[in-house]
XYZ file of C-alpha atoms in Angstrom:
555
model
C 102.698 142.220 165.907
C 100.452 141.368 162.950
C 97.740 138.734 162.880
C 99.428 136.837 160.062
C 102.451 136.295 162.326
C 100.260 134.144 164.571
C 99.553 131.726 161.731
C 103.289 131.320 161.107
C 103.770 129.839 164.600
C 102.656 126.218 164.370
C 102.979 125.651 168.124
C 100.053 128.011 168.756
C 97.607 125.648 167.065
C 95.655 128.415 165.280
C 93.569 127.772 162.153
C 92.099 130.677 160.166
C 88.330 130.402 159.659
C 87.694 133.851 158.223
C 89.212 137.273 157.683
C 92.000 136.586 155.195
C 91.913 140.203 154.028
C 92.353 141.510 157.590
C 95.563 139.692 158.557
C 97.627 142.884 158.545
C 95.785 144.126 161.620
C 98.072 144.956 164.545
C 97.688 143.033 167.796
C 98.230 145.231 170.864
C 97.367 142.727 173.590
C 95.430 139.607 174.496
C 92.351 138.942 176.632
C 90.684 135.690 177.683
C 86.948 135.871 178.398
C 83.658 134.013 178.406
C 81.578 137.001 179.470
C 78.581 137.691 177.246
C 79.553 141.368 177.333
C 83.287 141.912 177.920
C 83.245 145.481 176.579
C 84.309 147.100 179.866
C 87.594 145.167 179.725
C 88.421 146.000 176.083
C 90.419 148.967 174.841
C 90.929 147.910 171.200
C 93.555 145.911 169.367
C 93.254 142.759 171.477
C 93.321 139.168 170.367
C 90.298 137.824 172.273
C 90.461 134.186 173.394
C 87.218 132.434 174.330
C 86.165 128.956 175.324
C 82.601 129.627 174.039
C 80.998 129.022 177.451
C 78.973 132.233 176.876
C 77.180 130.626 173.892
C 74.045 128.801 175.056
C 72.337 128.928 171.650
C 73.035 130.522 168.227
C 71.122 133.673 169.177
C 73.942 134.586 171.594
C 76.562 134.755 168.860
C 75.748 137.892 166.870
C 75.537 140.245 169.923
C 78.865 138.911 171.235
C 80.664 139.443 167.918
C 79.098 142.889 167.482
C 80.438 143.959 170.891
C 83.964 142.835 169.944
C 83.844 144.567 166.568
C 82.551 147.794 168.116
C 85.373 147.728 170.669
C 87.908 147.442 167.850
C 89.490 144.119 168.787
C 92.010 142.708 166.321
C 90.614 139.172 166.091
C 88.727 136.418 167.896
C 90.221 132.983 168.668
C 87.708 130.304 169.739
C 88.688 127.116 171.530
C 87.416 123.813 170.149
C 87.377 121.957 173.471
C 83.876 123.070 174.564
C 81.872 122.258 171.386
C 84.370 120.043 169.498
C 84.387 122.582 166.638
C 83.682 126.264 166.069
C 79.957 126.662 165.234
C 78.903 127.976 161.823
C 76.897 130.842 163.320
C 80.106 132.251 164.840
C 81.898 132.020 161.487
C 79.019 133.854 159.794
C 78.775 136.576 162.434
C 82.525 137.269 162.268
C 82.351 137.484 158.474
C 79.442 139.927 158.740
C 81.388 142.220 161.083
C 84.732 141.736 159.275
C 86.279 140.269 162.409
C 89.081 137.732 161.752
C 88.327 134.372 163.363
C 90.751 131.634 164.433
C 90.071 128.165 165.812
C 92.327 127.044 168.686
C 93.268 123.382 168.825
C 91.982 121.796 172.027
C 95.499 120.586 172.860
C 96.802 124.183 173.114
C 96.328 126.105 176.359
C 95.188 129.697 176.160
C 98.081 130.548 178.508
C 100.559 129.551 175.791
C 98.963 131.914 173.272
C 98.747 134.691 175.861
C 102.418 134.342 176.736
C 103.446 134.359 173.073
C 101.430 137.470 172.219
C 102.589 139.388 175.300
C 106.201 138.552 174.537
C 105.961 139.495 170.864
C 104.008 142.698 171.379
C 106.340 143.840 174.112
C 109.360 143.066 171.955
C 108.101 145.204 169.096
C 107.181 148.159 171.251
C 110.072 148.731 173.607
C 113.299 146.823 173.780
C 114.045 147.507 177.427
C 110.542 146.612 178.569
C 110.462 143.492 176.417
C 113.675 142.368 178.062
C 111.922 142.382 181.416
C 109.024 140.270 180.177
C 111.187 137.901 178.166
C 113.680 137.301 180.950
C 110.871 136.732 183.408
C 109.068 134.395 181.008
C 112.142 132.194 180.764
C 112.549 132.153 184.530
C 108.861 131.479 185.193
C 108.604 128.643 182.678
C 111.706 126.933 184.020
C 109.688 125.746 187.031
C 109.675 126.628 190.733
C 113.425 127.278 190.651
C 112.704 130.241 188.378
C 111.777 132.307 191.398
C 108.136 133.059 190.616
C 106.753 136.601 190.697
C 109.594 137.903 192.872
C 111.869 137.623 189.853
C 109.793 139.862 187.610
C 109.450 142.421 190.418
C 113.230 142.464 190.817
C 113.587 142.981 187.067
C 111.066 145.829 187.120
C 113.235 147.425 189.767
C 116.587 146.852 188.080
C 115.547 147.559 184.476
C 112.821 150.170 184.885
C 113.525 151.563 188.360
C 110.000 150.584 189.461
C 109.331 149.297 192.965
C 106.393 146.889 192.915
C 104.644 144.328 195.087
C 102.030 141.665 194.528
C 99.375 141.793 197.262
C 96.564 139.468 198.209
C 93.028 140.922 198.511
C 93.632 141.346 202.253
C 96.885 143.259 201.724
C 99.259 140.404 202.577
C 102.482 140.598 200.501
C 102.616 137.705 198.028
C 105.779 138.934 196.294
C 108.108 141.906 196.558
C 110.922 143.036 198.795
C 110.004 142.455 202.427
C 110.013 145.501 204.654
C 109.696 148.063 201.853
C 105.914 148.217 202.221
C 104.473 148.529 205.712
C 101.452 146.466 206.715
C 99.129 149.515 207.097
C 100.090 150.803 203.635
C 99.620 147.342 202.095
C 96.184 147.032 203.698
C 95.241 150.510 202.479
C 96.341 149.655 198.919
C 94.308 146.445 198.983
C 91.282 148.407 200.181
C 91.722 150.968 197.391
C 92.045 148.187 194.828
C 88.885 146.421 196.001
C 86.908 149.669 196.157
C 88.011 150.609 192.631
C 87.191 147.151 191.296
C 83.648 147.452 192.655
C 83.142 150.667 190.655
C 84.272 149.017 187.391
C 86.901 151.695 186.836
C 89.460 150.746 184.224
C 92.889 149.814 185.586
C 95.401 150.982 186.518
C 93.873 152.579 189.585
C 95.973 155.517 190.776
C 95.779 156.135 194.519
C 97.663 158.207 197.087
C 98.532 156.500 200.378
C 100.815 158.037 202.978
C 101.852 160.844 200.638
C 102.946 158.414 197.875
C 101.104 157.742 194.611
C 100.729 154.104 193.613
C 99.291 152.516 190.472
C 97.302 149.328 190.973
C 96.947 146.622 188.299
C 94.587 143.672 189.005
C 96.069 140.175 188.624
C 93.450 137.728 187.390
C 93.568 134.031 186.590
C 95.191 132.985 183.310
C 94.981 129.946 181.057
C 91.927 127.760 180.473
C 90.582 128.650 183.897
C 90.141 132.185 182.693
C 87.618 130.870 180.206
C 85.290 130.608 183.162
C 85.291 134.353 183.732
C 82.745 135.569 186.278
C 79.439 136.946 185.072
C 79.530 139.397 187.980
C 82.576 141.199 189.417
C 81.432 140.121 192.897
C 82.222 136.496 192.012
C 85.966 137.228 191.929
C 86.726 140.626 193.466
C 87.525 139.245 196.934
C 90.033 136.725 195.577
C 92.011 138.708 192.972
C 95.638 139.650 193.578
C 96.854 143.148 192.749
C 100.179 144.452 191.398
C 100.993 147.668 193.291
C 103.603 149.878 191.584
C 105.271 152.775 193.370
C 104.687 155.219 190.506
C 102.001 157.402 188.971
C 100.944 155.714 185.727
C 98.830 158.701 184.714
C 101.441 160.014 182.301
C 102.767 156.673 181.063
C 102.662 155.950 177.319
C 100.259 153.249 176.235
C 103.185 150.940 175.433
C 104.343 150.881 179.047
C 100.809 150.396 180.352
C 100.382 147.455 177.989
C 103.589 145.925 179.217
C 102.558 146.167 182.883
C 99.270 144.518 181.977
C 101.317 141.799 180.313
C 103.375 141.425 183.471
C 100.192 140.822 185.467
C 99.284 138.048 183.022
C 102.640 136.414 183.647
C 102.256 136.751 187.406
C 98.837 135.138 187.037
C 100.685 131.964 186.025
C 101.964 131.773 189.600
C 98.443 132.345 190.861
C 97.263 129.350 188.821
C 100.091 127.242 190.193
C 99.057 128.134 193.712
C 95.438 127.171 193.053
C 96.540 123.905 191.470
C 98.674 123.116 194.527
C 95.659 123.632 196.761
C 93.498 121.203 194.811
C 94.591 118.154 196.806
C 94.011 119.828 200.166
C 90.626 121.104 199.048
C 89.608 117.630 197.913
C 90.739 116.077 201.207
C 88.728 118.651 203.143
C 85.683 117.957 200.981
C 85.938 114.205 201.565
C 86.333 114.524 205.339
C 83.479 117.023 205.669
C 81.145 114.916 203.525
C 81.776 112.001 205.897
C 81.187 114.222 208.933
C 77.928 115.656 207.599
C 76.698 112.232 206.498
C 77.096 110.909 210.050
C 79.803 108.393 209.129
C 81.341 106.223 211.816
C 84.192 107.909 213.733
C 86.546 105.114 212.673
C 85.882 105.914 209.002
C 86.453 109.626 209.570
C 89.631 108.906 211.550
C 90.953 106.779 208.687
C 90.369 109.623 206.256
C 92.120 112.048 208.618
C 95.135 109.734 208.731
C 95.292 109.991 204.942
C 94.966 113.783 205.092
C 97.503 114.389 207.872
C 100.701 113.826 205.799
C 99.431 116.345 203.216
C 98.300 118.935 205.749
C 101.176 118.386 208.180
C 104.226 117.522 206.058
C 106.964 116.096 208.238
C 104.927 116.215 211.437
C 102.881 113.021 211.235
C 99.415 113.379 212.719
C 97.476 116.200 214.354
C 96.221 115.655 217.916
C 93.704 118.509 217.621
C 91.510 120.035 214.896
C 89.422 123.160 214.578
C 86.620 124.007 212.178
C 86.044 127.482 210.728
C 82.906 128.331 208.743
C 82.607 131.460 206.596
C 79.946 132.857 204.320
C 79.954 135.792 201.905
C 76.452 137.030 201.158
C 75.459 139.613 198.550
C 72.172 141.469 198.391
C 69.870 139.871 195.861
C 71.263 136.385 196.477
C 71.968 135.749 192.772
C 75.777 135.628 193.027
C 77.640 132.321 193.458
C 79.796 133.174 196.480
C 81.018 129.657 197.306
C 84.328 129.622 195.361
C 85.314 133.169 196.339
C 84.504 132.446 199.997
C 86.689 129.347 199.809
C 89.612 131.324 198.374
C 89.061 134.152 200.834
C 88.942 131.849 203.864
C 92.213 130.258 202.763
C 93.710 133.745 202.739
C 92.221 134.791 206.088
C 93.640 131.713 207.813
C 97.184 132.574 206.728
C 99.327 134.173 209.427
C 99.247 137.946 208.617
C 103.026 138.091 209.054
C 103.564 135.358 206.439
C 104.635 136.303 202.925
C 104.895 134.449 199.653
C 102.443 132.789 197.322
C 101.854 129.581 199.304
C 102.265 129.893 203.087
C 98.933 128.160 203.736
C 100.087 124.593 203.119
C 98.429 123.387 206.332
C 94.930 124.660 205.590
C 92.201 122.624 203.891
C 89.042 124.459 202.815
C 85.956 123.053 201.100
C 82.841 124.890 199.972
C 79.244 123.782 199.653
C 75.883 125.483 199.717
C 77.373 128.969 199.645
C 79.565 128.499 202.726
C 83.257 127.672 203.044
C 84.408 125.218 205.709
C 88.021 124.995 206.862
C 89.548 121.991 208.574
C 92.511 123.395 210.511
C 94.991 120.979 212.130
C 96.737 121.960 215.354
C 99.938 119.895 215.330
C 101.013 120.697 218.880
C 99.447 122.109 222.026
C 101.459 123.246 225.073
C 100.853 120.958 228.041
C 99.861 123.808 230.316
C 97.637 125.504 227.759
C 93.978 125.873 228.610
C 91.977 123.862 226.081
C 89.520 126.685 225.591
C 92.312 129.037 224.603
C 94.286 126.987 222.083
C 94.239 127.404 218.321
C 92.524 130.101 216.287
C 90.581 132.956 217.875
C 87.703 134.686 216.116
C 88.626 138.142 217.437
C 92.108 138.079 215.922
C 91.313 136.374 212.585
C 89.719 139.458 211.039
C 91.734 142.107 212.836
C 94.123 142.923 209.978
C 91.780 142.202 207.054
C 88.623 144.009 208.128
C 89.255 147.298 206.303
C 90.278 145.876 202.891
C 87.447 143.362 202.840
C 84.894 145.981 203.904
C 85.930 148.018 200.857
C 85.422 145.026 198.568
C 82.077 144.163 200.116
C 81.012 147.783 199.640
C 77.392 148.443 200.593
C 75.860 145.225 199.292
C 77.938 142.391 200.769
C 78.727 140.791 204.139
C 81.346 138.360 205.414
C 80.530 136.386 208.565
C 82.765 133.812 210.187
C 82.484 131.313 213.048
C 85.228 129.386 214.859
C 84.827 126.150 216.817
C 86.774 124.976 219.837
C 89.617 122.511 219.300
C 88.585 118.842 219.291
C 90.780 115.852 220.055
C 89.445 113.234 217.675
C 87.190 112.359 214.759
C 84.255 111.925 217.150
C 84.322 115.647 217.885
C 84.352 116.970 214.324
C 80.580 116.878 213.792
C 80.019 118.861 216.967
C 82.826 121.271 215.996
C 81.186 121.860 212.607
C 77.817 122.640 214.182
C 79.526 124.829 216.781
C 81.301 126.837 214.080
C 78.028 127.228 212.157
C 76.221 128.445 215.280
C 79.036 130.900 215.960
C 78.768 132.219 212.391
C 75.041 132.836 212.882
C 75.873 134.776 216.040
C 78.304 136.879 213.989
C 75.614 137.411 211.336
C 73.342 138.981 213.962
C 75.870 141.752 214.567
C 76.118 145.013 212.650
C 78.983 145.558 210.225
C 80.240 144.226 206.908
C 82.861 141.876 208.401
C 81.985 139.996 211.612
C 83.265 136.927 213.466
C 82.298 134.975 216.579
C 83.984 132.173 218.489
C 82.848 129.125 220.395
C 83.304 130.944 223.728
C 80.276 133.093 222.942
C 77.935 130.144 222.539
C 77.546 129.801 226.309
C 76.163 133.340 226.461
C 72.715 134.800 225.863
C 73.995 136.042 222.463
C 73.521 132.501 221.157
C 69.768 133.116 221.242
C 69.752 136.488 219.511
C 70.338 135.325 215.900
C 67.239 133.168 216.083
C 64.880 136.001 217.059
C 62.906 137.076 213.941
C 63.830 140.520 212.628
C 60.345 141.972 213.066
C 60.258 140.801 216.695
C 63.699 142.330 217.341
C 62.646 145.654 215.827
C 59.394 145.781 217.782
C 61.097 144.871 221.068
C 63.894 147.428 220.764
C 61.550 150.153 219.489
C 59.174 149.715 222.421
C 61.970 150.098 224.969
C 64.462 152.438 223.332
C 62.565 154.712 220.912
C 61.120 156.887 223.718
C 64.663 157.428 225.019
C 66.078 158.165 221.576
C 63.315 160.697 220.856
C 63.894 162.400 224.203
C 67.668 162.533 223.589
C 67.092 164.014 220.152
C 64.879 166.774 221.523
C 66.748 167.561 224.750
C 70.308 166.260 224.248
C 69.845 164.423 227.524
C 72.097 161.399 226.778
C 69.657 158.923 228.313
C 70.827 156.047 226.080
C 74.537 156.419 227.042
C 73.463 156.744 230.679
C 71.425 153.529 230.462
C 74.350 151.655 228.882
C 76.779 152.852 231.564
C 74.327 152.085 234.387
C 73.914 148.487 233.200
C 77.681 148.087 232.628
C 78.241 149.148 236.246
C 75.742 146.547 237.484
C 73.429 149.269 238.782
C 76.070 150.857 241.065
C 75.202 154.532 241.488
C 78.682 155.625 242.598
C 80.633 153.725 239.946
C 78.281 154.847 237.167
C 78.379 158.492 238.293
C 82.188 158.367 238.376
C 82.358 156.828 234.885
C 80.051 159.506 233.432
C 81.643 162.317 235.490
C 78.233 163.187 236.950
C 76.952 163.993 240.420
C 74.989 161.074 241.859
C 71.858 163.241 242.064
C 72.142 164.035 238.326
C 72.467 160.335 237.599
C 69.400 159.569 239.741
C 67.442 162.226 237.820
C 68.380 160.657 234.459
C 67.539 157.114 235.582
C 64.216 158.407 236.923
C 63.493 159.994 233.551
C 64.309 156.659 231.806
C 61.878 154.830 234.078
C 59.191 157.482 233.579
C 59.459 157.385 229.762
C 59.461 153.586 229.506
C 57.297 152.533 232.433
C 60.092 150.223 233.649
C 61.862 149.939 237.011
C 65.657 149.683 236.832
C 65.799 148.237 240.339
C 64.105 145.067 239.026
C 66.278 142.340 237.469
C 63.699 141.568 234.779
C 63.614 145.155 233.542
C 67.401 145.432 233.620
C 67.639 142.302 231.503
C 65.094 143.618 228.982
C 67.034 146.858 228.578
C 70.311 144.930 228.248
C 68.927 142.721 225.469
C 67.327 145.671 223.686
C 70.671 147.485 223.608
C 72.414 144.364 222.295
C 69.843 143.794 219.552
C 69.897 147.421 218.437
């Protein structure tokens, strides 16, 4: 489509501020951004929509416009909601670089313009592909009865013979035909998507999993919310959906690639609906947790819980038990706002891995503050013969199916740690549950690995103390006890460290340890003697056994 066609559509609320001579430029797509440098996401021919949040002073304007002009975008459309009007310095910079400039009325959502451009561009390029987008647009905009993203995936299959699925960042199917994509393949695709996103490679990402080539298209937020685009990919990578297509897009014409990108923009409408639906639950969680942390009276907290229960437990009344889960995503450097992405990620982690669809987590309330996300999880029923310590969520199983995809997204500079409290019966127990979950998360943080969790059961163990030992003390302690054994193993291949671990695991039993290691007892005695000689310790003494045990745990 041509730029001048946009001005002929009054419903788009566009007003031309400059570039009258350039209105015959072709528009090949649309992009919403408030990044100071969006060049890595531009391929040329886009109508760029911006809310101007990148502009802190007039000096920011010229570099931004120069980047767009260099990338070959068709035009820039600036929203008037942020600054009430488009600033003169932006008008002048666009005139200097011969970049057409439109003002967008504050009453018009960017999503409306995006939808219009995608529909028009698709219609001009390929009739069959445009039919998919147009039919889906009508179904999506008709409300929840339109069928959501499943409808467009069905149309991709029927009209273009493309099998496709929408996956969460953990690999859980959000949309697509159930059973056609196995859980291991979905998790592997999510991992490939997150790894590719961290390298800033341009989509689609083509990957081979299980002998099949898939093309992965990221699904990012649409509408006005997209005006708050992240300054750093790490602010959103762990929360983005992905459209996985069972096809190799390497030889696709640009028209078909553009259409699939347009499809992801339409699917993003459903993503925005999901986030909007979670707003009430998030606010309820925030209110309850603020009361808990402020030390409010239990009666006040209980009253707030009674308000929250009908929203969190529709049709079930009240919850006799609650659990608290605390999570934190930390990036090296500490300059990335991880609170919102941790909140979104924790909502996803707490969904049953076997659940599918865009909104199966309608009984989870997650708030975020100070870089951590806190989930208030109601337990509507507990079997009468169930052991209280065993009911509800378990830290070991929460991360079981999501560890590999999230590790790929965290790459080599991020960590996710998570702590789970025991179930509590009333408002009086929530403060203790919150502190318990935070302590458990610190225990998880003391462990190696990119994705770690700990539960309340572990807080009665010595491991509770380990996270609070300073790093330099831990290193000195373990080096003093274990470095002589490691050096000896390296030189002689003697396996003293594995022998020490097995000896302690067998509670110092010579026969059981020898049987486990498939050694003669005399050989075992020789190795233990060598350990004692190198370290100056006596493994018959409880104190020395305990020191070795802690050193192995801290290493």
